Amino acid sequence: MSDLPETKRPRWVNVLALLAIAFVVLFAILHLAGGGMGGHGP
Amino acid sequence: MTTMAPGLRKLVLTTHVTCSVGWLGAVGSFLALALVGLTSHDDQRARAVYVAMDVVAWFMILPLSLASPATGIVQSLATRWGLFRHYWVLIKLLMTIPSCLFLLVHMRPIGHIARMAAASTLASGELGALRLKLAVNAGAAILVLLVATMLSIYKPRGLTRYGQRREREVNR
């Protein structure tokens, strides 16, 4: 089951990775900046 | 790689799917409760939902969040898919492990707000930031789990470098 030429990463992986990075960054900003969400409690 | 007997493989697969989709459902319930707690003007109802959220988190979300990747790892290692050969399997692993860790970190604030609610000391509007955070985090978790579910169903093609190397070894 060889899917692609050697070492070529599928485009969907790159797209998903970019979306994941954007998601994590946004989440981190929301948590660190407060954004009405505060900390983890006492 | 040791290939699992078909009967055992189906049992592990059933367990994995049940735990994974159950995890998604439990987080959906948690989100629904969190939204009620966030928007309700009825103090009694709001307190009740935060107590319920603690129960859902400890008895549903936490055990399912641990069982899902555990059964997934067992299944992947004992079948042709492997754990690191296919991108869809690897990405699921990279998504669910941090999700479990994230959940463990957030069990404390969930318990805190539930204890306040149970002691009837939680008033309307109190701990608003934490209430919002619980809802937002649950929404984010739903998104992550939906993506994992889609990867499981669609199984998009793509071998990792390791997978390609193993493929070449097998075909040699």
mmCIF file with all atom_site columns, C-alpha atoms in Angstrom, chain A residues 1-10 12-13 16 23 27 31 35-42, chain B residues 80 86-87 91 102 105-106 108-109 112 129 132-133 136-137 140 151 156-159 164 167-168:
data_model
loop_
_atom_site.group_PDB
_atom_site.id
_atom_site.type_symbol
_atom_site.label_atom_id
_atom_site.label_alt_id
_atom_site.label_comp_id
_atom_site.label_asym_id
_atom_site.label_entity_id
_atom_site.label_seq_id
_atom_site.pdbx_PDB_ins_code
_atom_site.Cartn_x
_atom_site.Cartn_y
_atom_site.Cartn_z
_atom_site.occupancy
_atom_site.B_iso_or_equiv
_atom_site.pdbx_formal_charge
_atom_site.auth_seq_id
_atom_site.auth_comp_id
_atom_site.auth_asym_id
_atom_site.auth_atom_id
_atom_site.pdbx_PDB_model_num
ATOM 1  C CA . MET A 1 1   ? 0.000   0.000  0.000  1.00 0.00 ? 1   MET A CA 1
ATOM 2  C CA . SER A 1 2   ? 2.500   2.630  -1.130 1.00 0.00 ? 2   SER A CA 1
ATOM 3  C CA . ASP A 1 3   ? 0.454   5.784  -1.463 1.00 0.00 ? 3   ASP A CA 1
ATOM 4  C CA . LEU A 1 4   ? 2.736   8.537  -2.603 1.00 0.00 ? 4   LEU A CA 1
ATOM 5  C CA . PRO A 1 5   ? 6.203   9.246  -3.971 1.00 0.00 ? 5   PRO A CA 1
ATOM 6  C CA . GLU A 1 6   ? 8.879   8.792  -1.338 1.00 0.00 ? 6   GLU A CA 1
ATOM 7  C CA . THR A 1 7   ? 8.931   11.303 1.558  1.00 0.00 ? 7   THR A CA 1
ATOM 8  C CA . LYS A 1 8   ? 6.195   13.510 0.091  1.00 0.00 ? 8   LYS A CA 1
ATOM 9  C CA . ARG A 1 9   ? 3.775   14.539 2.826  1.00 0.00 ? 9   ARG A CA 1
ATOM 10 C CA . PRO A 1 10  ? 0.098   14.654 1.780  1.00 0.00 ? 10  PRO A CA 1
ATOM 11 C CA . TRP A 1 12  ? -4.195  17.329 3.906  1.00 0.00 ? 12  TRP A CA 1
ATOM 12 C CA . VAL A 1 13  ? -1.565  16.752 6.611  1.00 0.00 ? 13  VAL A CA 1
ATOM 13 C CA . LEU A 1 16  ? -4.432  20.096 9.193  1.00 0.00 ? 16  LEU A CA 1
ATOM 14 C CA . PHE A 1 23  ? -6.069  26.657 16.908 1.00 0.00 ? 23  PHE A CA 1
ATOM 15 C CA . PHE A 1 27  ? -6.406  29.095 22.447 1.00 0.00 ? 27  PHE A CA 1
ATOM 16 C CA . HIS A 1 31  ? -6.031  31.837 28.003 1.00 0.00 ? 31  HIS A CA 1
ATOM 17 C CA . GLY A 1 35  ? -10.272 37.236 27.359 1.00 0.00 ? 35  GLY A CA 1
ATOM 18 C CA . GLY A 1 36  ? -12.880 36.899 30.082 1.00 0.00 ? 36  GLY A CA 1
ATOM 19 C CA . MET A 1 37  ? -11.814 33.379 30.834 1.00 0.00 ? 37  MET A CA 1
ATOM 20 C CA . GLY A 1 38  ? -9.520  33.949 33.790 1.00 0.00 ? 38  GLY A CA 1
ATOM 21 C CA . GLY A 1 39  ? -7.256  31.293 35.220 1.00 0.00 ? 39  GLY A CA 1
ATOM 22 C CA . HIS A 1 40  ? -7.792  27.812 36.511 1.00 0.00 ? 40  HIS A CA 1
ATOM 23 C CA . GLY A 1 41  ? -9.421  28.840 39.776 1.00 0.00 ? 41  GLY A CA 1
ATOM 24 C CA . PRO A 1 42  ? -7.808  28.641 43.244 1.00 0.00 ? 42  PRO A CA 1
ATOM 25 C CA . ARG B 2 80  ? -1.449  -3.616 9.867  1.00 0.00 ? 80  ARG B CA 1
ATOM 26 C CA . HIS B 2 86  ? -0.073  6.250  8.634  1.00 0.00 ? 86  HIS B CA 1
ATOM 27 C CA . TYR B 2 87  ? -0.579  9.957  9.111  1.00 0.00 ? 87  TYR B CA 1
ATOM 28 C CA . ILE B 2 91  ? -2.342  12.643 14.026 1.00 0.00 ? 91  ILE B CA 1
ATOM 29 C CA . PHE B 2 102 ? -5.528  19.095 29.142 1.00 0.00 ? 102 PHE B CA 1
ATOM 30 C CA . VAL B 2 105 ? -5.331  19.846 34.344 1.00 0.00 ? 105 VAL B CA 1
ATOM 31 C CA . HIS B 2 106 ? -8.929  21.057 34.226 1.00 0.00 ? 106 HIS B CA 1
ATOM 32 C CA . ARG B 2 108 ? -9.395  20.785 39.548 1.00 0.00 ? 108 ARG B CA 1
ATOM 33 C CA . PRO B 2 109 ? -11.386 23.880 38.503 1.00 0.00 ? 109 PRO B CA 1
ATOM 34 C CA . HIS B 2 112 ? -13.803 23.633 42.666 1.00 0.00 ? 112 HIS B CA 1
ATOM 35 C CA . ALA B 2 129 ? -14.654 33.802 33.907 1.00 0.00 ? 129 ALA B CA 1
ATOM 36 C CA . LEU B 2 132 ? -17.055 30.775 30.446 1.00 0.00 ? 132 LEU B CA 1
ATOM 37 C CA . LYS B 2 133 ? -13.750 28.923 30.310 1.00 0.00 ? 133 LYS B CA 1
ATOM 38 C CA . VAL B 2 136 ? -15.153 27.284 25.735 1.00 0.00 ? 136 VAL B CA 1
ATOM 39 C CA . ASN B 2 137 ? -12.858 24.395 26.639 1.00 0.00 ? 137 ASN B CA 1
ATOM 40 C CA . ALA B 2 140 ? -12.798 23.120 21.778 1.00 0.00 ? 140 ALA B CA 1
ATOM 41 C CA . LEU B 2 151 ? -9.974  10.799 10.544 1.00 0.00 ? 151 LEU B CA 1
ATOM 42 C CA . PRO B 2 156 ? -7.129  9.660  4.462  1.00 0.00 ? 156 PRO B CA 1
ATOM 43 C CA . ARG B 2 157 ? -4.233  8.198  2.575  1.00 0.00 ? 157 ARG B CA 1
ATOM 44 C CA . GLY B 2 158 ? -0.671  9.010  3.470  1.00 0.00 ? 158 GLY B CA 1
ATOM 45 C CA . LEU B 2 159 ? 2.239   6.965  4.756  1.00 0.00 ? 159 LEU B CA 1
ATOM 46 C CA . GLN B 2 164 ? 7.139   4.035  3.662  1.00 0.00 ? 164 GLN B CA 1
ATOM 47 C CA . GLU B 2 167 ? 6.486   -0.828 3.302  1.00 0.00 ? 167 GLU B CA 1
ATOM 48 C CA . ARG B 2 168 ? 9.695   -1.112 1.303  1.00 0.00 ? 168 ARG B CA 1
#
